[in-house]
């Protein structure tokens, strides 16, 4: 008996799908992800924070704020020609 063409194509397709599932599908591989960065932190009490704030130098505001630039001198408006009658 001969197998019909459809059965052969179906068997080959299923065999290929099973082989890909066993040895890994390319789109199921994990992607390269950026490593997680860890930052060290330390806790301070409210008293330690207040002491650090008190010992910090206050900012000195000796410079006056800059004055806004003055607008450029504008030319006088041009005269309009008389309207035609």
Coordinates of N, CA and C in Angstrom, one line a residue:
X1 N 0.8 -1.2 0.0 CA 0.0 0.0 0.0 C 0.9 1.3 0.0
X2 N 0.4 2.2 -0.7 CA 1.1 3.5 -0.8 C 0.4 4.5 0.1
X3 N 1.3 5.3 0.8 CA 0.7 6.4 1.7 C 0.4 7.6 0.8
X4 N -0.7 8.2 1.0 CA -1.0 9.4 0.2 C 0.0 10.5 0.5
X5 N 0.2 11.4 -0.4 CA 1.1 12.5 -0.2 C 0.8 13.4 1.0
X6 N -0.4 13.6 1.3 CA -0.8 14.4 2.5 C -0.3 13.8 3.8
X7 N -0.4 12.5 3.9 CA 0.1 11.8 5.1 C 1.6 11.9 5.3
X8 N 2.3 11.8 4.2 CA 3.8 11.9 4.2 C 4.2 13.3 4.6
X9 N 3.5 14.4 4.0 CA 3.9 15.7 4.4 C 3.5 16.0 5.9
X10 N 2.4 15.5 6.3 CA 2.0 15.7 7.7 C 3.0 15.0 8.6
X11 N 3.4 13.8 8.3 CA 4.3 13.1 9.2 C 5.7 13.8 9.2
X12 N 6.1 14.3 8.1 CA 7.4 15.0 8.1 C 7.3 16.3 8.9
X13 N 6.2 17.0 8.8 CA 6.0 18.3 9.5 C 5.9 18.0 11.0
X14 N 5.2 17.0 11.4 CA 5.1 16.6 12.8 C 6.5 16.2 13.4
X15 N 7.2 15.4 12.6 CA 8.5 15.0 13.0 C 9.5 16.2 13.2
X16 N 9.4 17.1 12.3 CA 10.2 18.3 12.4 C 9.8 19.2 13.6
X17 N 8.5 19.3 13.9 CA 8.1 20.0 15.0 C 8.5 19.4 16.3
X18 N 8.4 18.1 16.4 CA 8.9 17.3 17.6 C 10.4 17.5 17.8
X19 N 11.1 17.4 16.7 CA 12.6 17.6 16.8 C 13.0 19.0 17.3
X20 N 12.3 20.0 16.8 CA 12.5 21.3 17.2 C 12.2 21.5 18.7
X21 N 11.1 20.9 19.1 CA 10.7 21.0 20.5 C 11.7 20.3 21.4
X22 N 12.2 19.2 21.0 CA 13.2 18.5 21.8 C 14.5 19.2 21.9
X23 N 15.0 19.7 20.8 CA 16.4 20.3 20.7 C 16.3 21.8 20.8
X24 N 15.2 22.4 21.0 CA 15.0 23.8 21.2 C 14.6 24.6 20.0
X25 N 13.6 25.4 20.2 CA 13.1 26.3 19.2 C 13.9 27.6 19.3
X26 N 14.3 28.2 18.2 CA 15.1 29.4 18.3 C 14.4 30.6 19.0
X27 N 13.1 30.7 18.8 CA 12.4 31.8 19.4 C 12.0 31.6 20.9
X28 N 12.3 30.4 21.4 CA 12.1 30.1 22.8 C 13.3 30.3 23.7
X29 N 14.5 30.6 23.1 CA 15.7 30.7 23.8 C 15.6 32.0 24.6
X30 N 16.2 32.0 25.9 CA 16.1 33.2 26.7 C 17.0 34.3 26.0
X31 N 16.5 35.5 26.0 CA 17.2 36.6 25.4 C 18.2 37.2 26.4
X32 N 19.2 37.8 25.9 CA 20.3 38.4 26.8 C 19.7 39.6 27.5
X33 N 19.7 39.6 28.8 CA 19.1 40.7 29.6 C 20.2 41.4 30.3
X34 N 20.0 42.7 30.6 CA 21.0 43.4 31.3 C 21.0 43.0 32.8
X35 N 22.2 42.9 33.3 CA 22.4 42.4 34.7 C 21.7 43.4 35.7
X36 N 21.2 42.9 36.7 CA 20.5 43.7 37.8 C 21.6 44.4 38.6
X37 N 21.5 45.8 38.7 CA 22.5 46.5 39.4 C 22.1 46.6 40.9
X38 N 23.0 46.4 41.8 CA 22.7 46.5 43.2 C 23.4 47.7 43.8
X39 N 22.7 48.5 44.6 CA 23.2 49.7 45.2 C 23.2 49.5 46.7
X40 N 24.3 49.8 47.4 CA 24.3 49.6 48.8 C 23.7 50.9 49.4
X41 N 23.0 50.7 50.5 CA 22.3 51.8 51.2 C 22.6 51.6 52.7
X42 N 22.5 52.7 53.4 CA 22.6 52.6 54.9 C 21.5 53.5 55.5
X43 N 21.0 53.1 56.6 CA 19.9 53.8 57.3 C 20.5 54.7 58.4
X44 N 19.9 55.9 58.5 CA 20.3 56.8 59.6 C 19.1 57.2 60.4
X45 N 19.3 57.5 61.7 CA 18.2 57.9 62.5 C 17.9 59.3 62.2
X46 N 16.8 59.7 62.7 CA 16.4 61.1 62.5 C 17.3 62.1 63.2
X47 N 17.9 61.7 64.4 CA 18.8 62.5 65.1 C 20.1 62.6 64.3
X48 N 20.6 61.5 63.7 CA 21.8 61.6 62.9 C 21.6 62.5 61.6
X49 N 20.4 62.4 61.0 CA 20.1 63.2 59.9 C 20.1 64.7 60.3
X50 N 19.5 65.0 61.4 CA 19.4 66.4 61.8 C 20.8 66.9 62.2
X51 N 21.6 66.1 62.7 CA 23.0 66.5 63.1 C 23.8 66.8 61.8
X52 N 23.6 65.9 60.8 CA 24.3 66.1 59.5 C 23.8 67.4 58.8
X53 N 22.5 67.7 58.9 CA 22.0 68.9 58.3 C 22.5 70.1 59.0
X54 N 22.6 70.1 60.3 CA 23.0 71.2 61.1 C 24.5 71.5 60.9
X55 N 25.3 70.5 60.7 CA 26.7 70.7 60.5 C 27.1 71.1 59.0
X56 N 26.1 70.9 58.1 CA 26.4 71.3 56.7 C 26.4 72.8 56.6
X57 N 27.3 73.3 55.7 CA 27.3 74.8 55.5 C 26.1 75.2 54.8
X58 N 25.6 76.4 55.2 CA 24.5 77.0 54.5 C 25.0 77.6 53.2
X59 N 24.2 77.5 52.2 CA 24.6 78.1 50.9 C 24.7 79.6 51.0
X60 N 25.8 80.2 50.5 CA 26.0 81.6 50.5 C 25.4 82.2 49.2
X61 N 24.5 83.1 49.4 CA 23.9 83.8 48.3 C 24.3 85.2 48.2
X62 N 25.6 85.4 47.9 CA 26.1 86.8 47.9 C 25.9 87.5 46.6
X63 N 25.8 86.7 45.5 CA 25.7 87.3 44.2 C 24.2 87.6 44.0
X64 N 24.0 88.8 43.4 CA 22.6 89.2 43.1 C 22.2 88.4 41.8
X65 N 20.9 88.2 41.7 CA 20.4 87.5 40.5 C 20.7 88.3 39.3
X66 N 21.0 87.7 38.2 CA 21.3 88.5 37.0 C 20.0 89.2 36.5
X67 N 20.3 90.4 36.0 CA 19.2 91.2 35.4 C 18.8 90.6 34.1
X68 N 17.5 90.7 33.8 CA 17.1 90.2 32.4 C 17.6 91.1 31.4
X69 N 18.0 90.5 30.2 CA 18.5 91.4 29.1 C 17.5 92.4 28.7
X70 N 18.0 93.6 28.3 CA 17.0 94.6 27.8 C 16.7 94.3 26.4
X71 N 15.5 94.6 26.0 CA 15.1 94.4 24.6 C 15.9 95.3 23.6
X72 N 16.2 94.8 22.4 CA 17.0 95.6 21.5 C 16.2 96.8 21.1
X73 N 16.9 97.9 20.7 CA 16.2 99.1 20.3 C 15.6 98.8 18.9
X74 N 14.3 99.1 18.9 CA 13.5 98.8 17.6 C 13.6 100.0 16.7
X75 N 13.6 99.8 15.5 CA 13.5 100.9 14.5 C 12.1 101.5 14.5
X76 N 12.0 102.8 14.2 CA 10.7 103.4 14.2 C 9.8 102.7 13.1
X77 N 8.5 102.7 13.3 CA 7.7 102.0 12.3 C 7.7 102.7 10.9
X78 N 7.7 101.9 9.9 CA 7.7 102.5 8.5 C 6.4 103.2 8.2
X79 N 6.5 104.2 7.4 CA 5.3 104.9 7.0 C 4.6 104.1 6.0
X80 N 3.2 104.1 6.1 CA 2.4 103.4 5.1 C 2.2 104.2 3.9
X81 N 2.2 103.6 2.7 CA 1.8 104.4 1.6 C 0.3 104.7 1.6
X82 N -0.1 105.8 1.0 CA -1.5 106.1 1.0 C -2.3 105.1 0.3
X83 N -3.5 104.8 0.7 CA -4.4 103.8 0.1 C -4.9 104.3 -1.3
X84 N -4.9 103.5 -2.3 CA -5.4 103.9 -3.6 C -6.9 104.3 -3.5
X85 N -7.3 105.3 -4.3 CA -8.7 105.7 -4.3 C -9.5 105.0 -5.3

